[in-house]
Coordinates of C-alpha atoms in Angstrom, one line a residue:
M1 CA 8.7 17.8 -18.6
S2 CA 6.7 15.4 -16.2
K3 CA 8.7 13.6 -13.7
T4 CA 7.4 10.1 -14.7
L5 CA 9.5 7.3 -13.6
G6 CA 9.3 4.7 -16.0
I7 CA 9.4 0.8 -15.1
I8 CA 10.8 -1.4 -18.1
L9 CA 10.7 -5.3 -18.1
I10 CA 13.4 -6.7 -19.8
G11 CA 13.1 -10.0 -20.8
D12 CA 11.3 -13.0 -18.7
V13 CA 10.4 -10.6 -15.6
D14 CA 6.8 -11.6 -14.1
Q15 CA 4.2 -8.8 -14.4
T16 CA 3.7 -8.8 -10.8
I17 CA 7.3 -7.6 -10.2
G18 CA 6.6 -4.3 -12.1
K19 CA 3.6 -4.0 -10.4
F20 CA 5.3 -4.3 -7.0
L21 CA 7.6 -1.9 -8.3
Q22 CA 5.1 0.8 -9.7
Q23 CA 3.2 0.5 -6.2
N24 CA 5.9 1.0 -3.6
L25 CA 8.4 3.2 -6.0
L26 CA 5.8 6.2 -5.8
N27 CA 5.9 5.9 -2.3
C28 CA 9.5 6.0 -1.6
F29 CA 10.2 8.8 -3.9
D30 CA 8.6 12.6 -3.5
I31 CA 10.2 13.6 -6.6
F32 CA 8.1 11.2 -9.3
Q33 CA 4.6 12.4 -9.9
K34 CA 3.7 9.1 -11.3
V35 CA 5.2 5.9 -12.2
L36 CA 4.2 4.0 -15.4
I37 CA 5.0 0.2 -16.3
F38 CA 6.0 0.5 -20.1
E39 CA 3.7 -1.8 -22.0
K40 CA 5.9 -3.7 -23.7
T41 CA 8.5 -6.4 -22.8
E42 CA 11.7 -5.5 -24.5
K43 CA 13.9 -8.5 -25.4
I44 CA 17.5 -9.3 -23.5
P45 CA 20.1 -7.5 -25.9
K46 CA 21.6 -10.6 -27.6
E47 CA 25.1 -8.6 -27.8
A48 CA 25.3 -8.3 -24.1
Y49 CA 25.9 -11.7 -23.6
N50 CA 29.1 -13.4 -22.6
K51 CA 29.6 -17.1 -23.5
V52 CA 32.7 -17.5 -21.3
R53 CA 31.1 -15.9 -17.9
G54 CA 27.8 -16.9 -18.6
Q55 CA 26.2 -13.7 -17.8
Y56 CA 25.0 -10.8 -19.6
L57 CA 26.9 -7.5 -19.6
S58 CA 25.0 -4.7 -18.2
T59 CA 25.8 -1.7 -20.8
P60 CA 23.5 -2.8 -23.7
F61 CA 20.4 -2.9 -21.1
L62 CA 21.6 0.4 -19.8
N63 CA 21.5 1.8 -23.7
L64 CA 18.4 0.1 -23.9
V65 CA 16.5 1.7 -20.8
K66 CA 18.1 5.0 -21.6
K67 CA 16.8 5.1 -25.2
R68 CA 13.3 4.1 -23.9
A69 CA 13.3 6.9 -21.8
E70 CA 14.2 9.4 -24.0
K71 CA 11.6 8.3 -26.2
E72 CA 9.0 8.1 -23.6
K73 CA 10.0 11.2 -22.3
Y74 CA 10.5 9.3 -18.8
F75 CA 12.3 11.8 -16.4
K76 CA 14.2 8.8 -15.1
A77 CA 13.5 4.5 -15.9
I78 CA 14.4 1.5 -14.6
G79 CA 14.8 -1.7 -16.3
V80 CA 14.4 -5.1 -14.5
T81 CA 15.5 -8.4 -15.7
E82 CA 16.1 -11.7 -14.5
V83 CA 19.3 -12.6 -16.3
D84 CA 22.8 -12.0 -14.3
L85 CA 24.8 -8.9 -15.1
Y86 CA 28.1 -7.8 -14.8
V87 CA 30.1 -5.0 -15.3
P88 CA 33.9 -5.7 -16.7
S89 CA 35.3 -4.8 -12.8
L90 CA 33.1 -7.2 -10.8
N91 CA 31.9 -10.4 -10.9
F92 CA 28.4 -9.3 -10.4
V93 CA 26.0 -6.4 -10.2
F94 CA 22.9 -6.1 -8.6
G95 CA 22.2 -3.0 -10.5
V96 CA 24.0 -0.1 -12.5
A97 CA 23.4 3.4 -13.1
I98 CA 23.9 6.1 -15.7
S99 CA 22.1 9.5 -15.7
R100 CA 18.6 9.3 -16.0
A101 CA 18.6 5.4 -16.4
C102 CA 19.3 2.6 -14.4
M103 CA 18.9 -1.4 -14.4
I104 CA 18.6 -3.9 -12.0
S105 CA 18.9 -7.8 -12.0
I106 CA 16.8 -9.7 -9.7
H107 CA 18.8 -13.0 -10.8
R108 CA 21.0 -13.0 -7.6
L109 CA 18.1 -11.2 -5.6
N110 CA 15.9 -14.6 -5.5
P111 CA 16.5 -16.6 -2.7
K112 CA 16.6 -19.7 -4.8
F113 CA 19.7 -18.6 -6.2
W114 CA 21.5 -19.0 -2.9
G115 CA 19.6 -22.5 -2.3
V116 CA 17.3 -21.1 -0.5
G117 CA 13.5 -21.7 -2.2
G118 CA 10.0 -21.8 -1.6
L119 CA 6.9 -19.0 -1.3
T120 CA 7.8 -18.3 2.2
N121 CA 10.7 -16.1 0.9
Q122 CA 8.7 -14.4 -1.5
N123 CA 8.8 -11.3 1.1
L124 CA 12.3 -11.1 1.2
F125 CA 12.7 -11.4 -2.7
L126 CA 10.5 -8.9 -3.2
E127 CA 12.2 -6.5 -0.6
R128 CA 15.6 -7.1 -2.1
T129 CA 14.5 -6.0 -5.5
L130 CA 12.8 -3.0 -4.0
K131 CA 16.1 -2.1 -2.1
E132 CA 18.1 -2.5 -4.9
S133 CA 15.7 -0.4 -7.3
I134 CA 15.6 2.2 -4.6
H135 CA 19.5 2.3 -4.3
E136 CA 19.8 2.8 -8.2
L137 CA 17.5 5.4 -8.9
G138 CA 19.3 7.3 -6.2
H139 CA 22.0 7.1 -8.1
T140 CA 20.2 8.5 -11.3
L141 CA 19.0 11.2 -8.7
G142 CA 22.8 12.2 -8.0
L143 CA 23.4 10.4 -5.0
S144 CA 26.6 8.5 -4.8
H145 CA 27.6 5.5 -2.6
C146 CA 27.1 6.4 1.3
E147 CA 29.2 4.9 4.5
N148 CA 25.8 5.7 6.8
Y149 CA 23.3 2.9 7.7
C150 CA 21.3 3.9 4.2
I151 CA 19.9 2.7 1.0
M152 CA 23.0 4.2 -0.7
R153 CA 25.6 1.7 0.9
F154 CA 27.1 -0.4 -1.7
S155 CA 26.5 -4.1 -1.4
N156 CA 28.9 -6.2 -2.5
T157 CA 27.4 -9.5 -1.3
I158 CA 23.2 -10.3 -0.4
M159 CA 23.8 -10.0 3.1
D160 CA 25.0 -6.5 2.5
T161 CA 21.4 -5.7 0.4
D162 CA 19.7 -7.5 3.4
D163 CA 21.3 -5.6 6.4
K164 CA 21.0 -2.0 4.6
P165 CA 17.6 -0.4 5.3
K166 CA 15.0 0.9 2.8
E167 CA 15.5 4.5 3.4
F168 CA 18.0 7.2 2.6
C169 CA 19.9 8.1 5.7
S170 CA 19.5 12.2 6.8
N171 CA 22.7 13.2 4.5
C172 CA 21.3 11.7 1.5
S173 CA 17.8 13.0 1.8
K174 CA 19.5 16.4 2.7
K175 CA 21.5 16.1 -0.6
L176 CA 18.0 14.8 -2.6
L177 CA 16.4 17.9 -1.3
K178 CA 18.9 19.8 -2.1
I179 CA 19.6 18.6 -5.7
H180 CA 15.7 18.6 -7.0
K181 CA 14.2 21.6 -5.2

């Protein structure tokens, strides 16, 4: 199997986000031979919406990404959506991962969500999107949360995301090398 990373846009995600991730994720991971954007934007799973919370359960999104990864024979796949995701035990999630599939929500990564708008924050938005993508892909590659100054540090708030680096710490880098020799 080719070590292809698939990017799957779900909902009304701007294509430039997919292209940005395609250009940057290949440089972040030696393990992927190529990064492809799935040509068809997927529809948001209707069954995921929780009217009480006004959010979307992440599980149907992950299942969609996992099925697409299997069908397209992607080594790993990441889904990207603009809707607000949650898991039952948390108020929200920036992202989630299972086996070969992961999912990020750009909803709370956008500075506009926090009341800070304007084009000057596009770089911050893209940096957050890349960080959460790297983090969730790290999980699909076998890494767990890390306490070091590392991309694998858990983000409970947007400040946590802003404060962590885009890189793996030396411990996580060694683990990745060991797992994927």
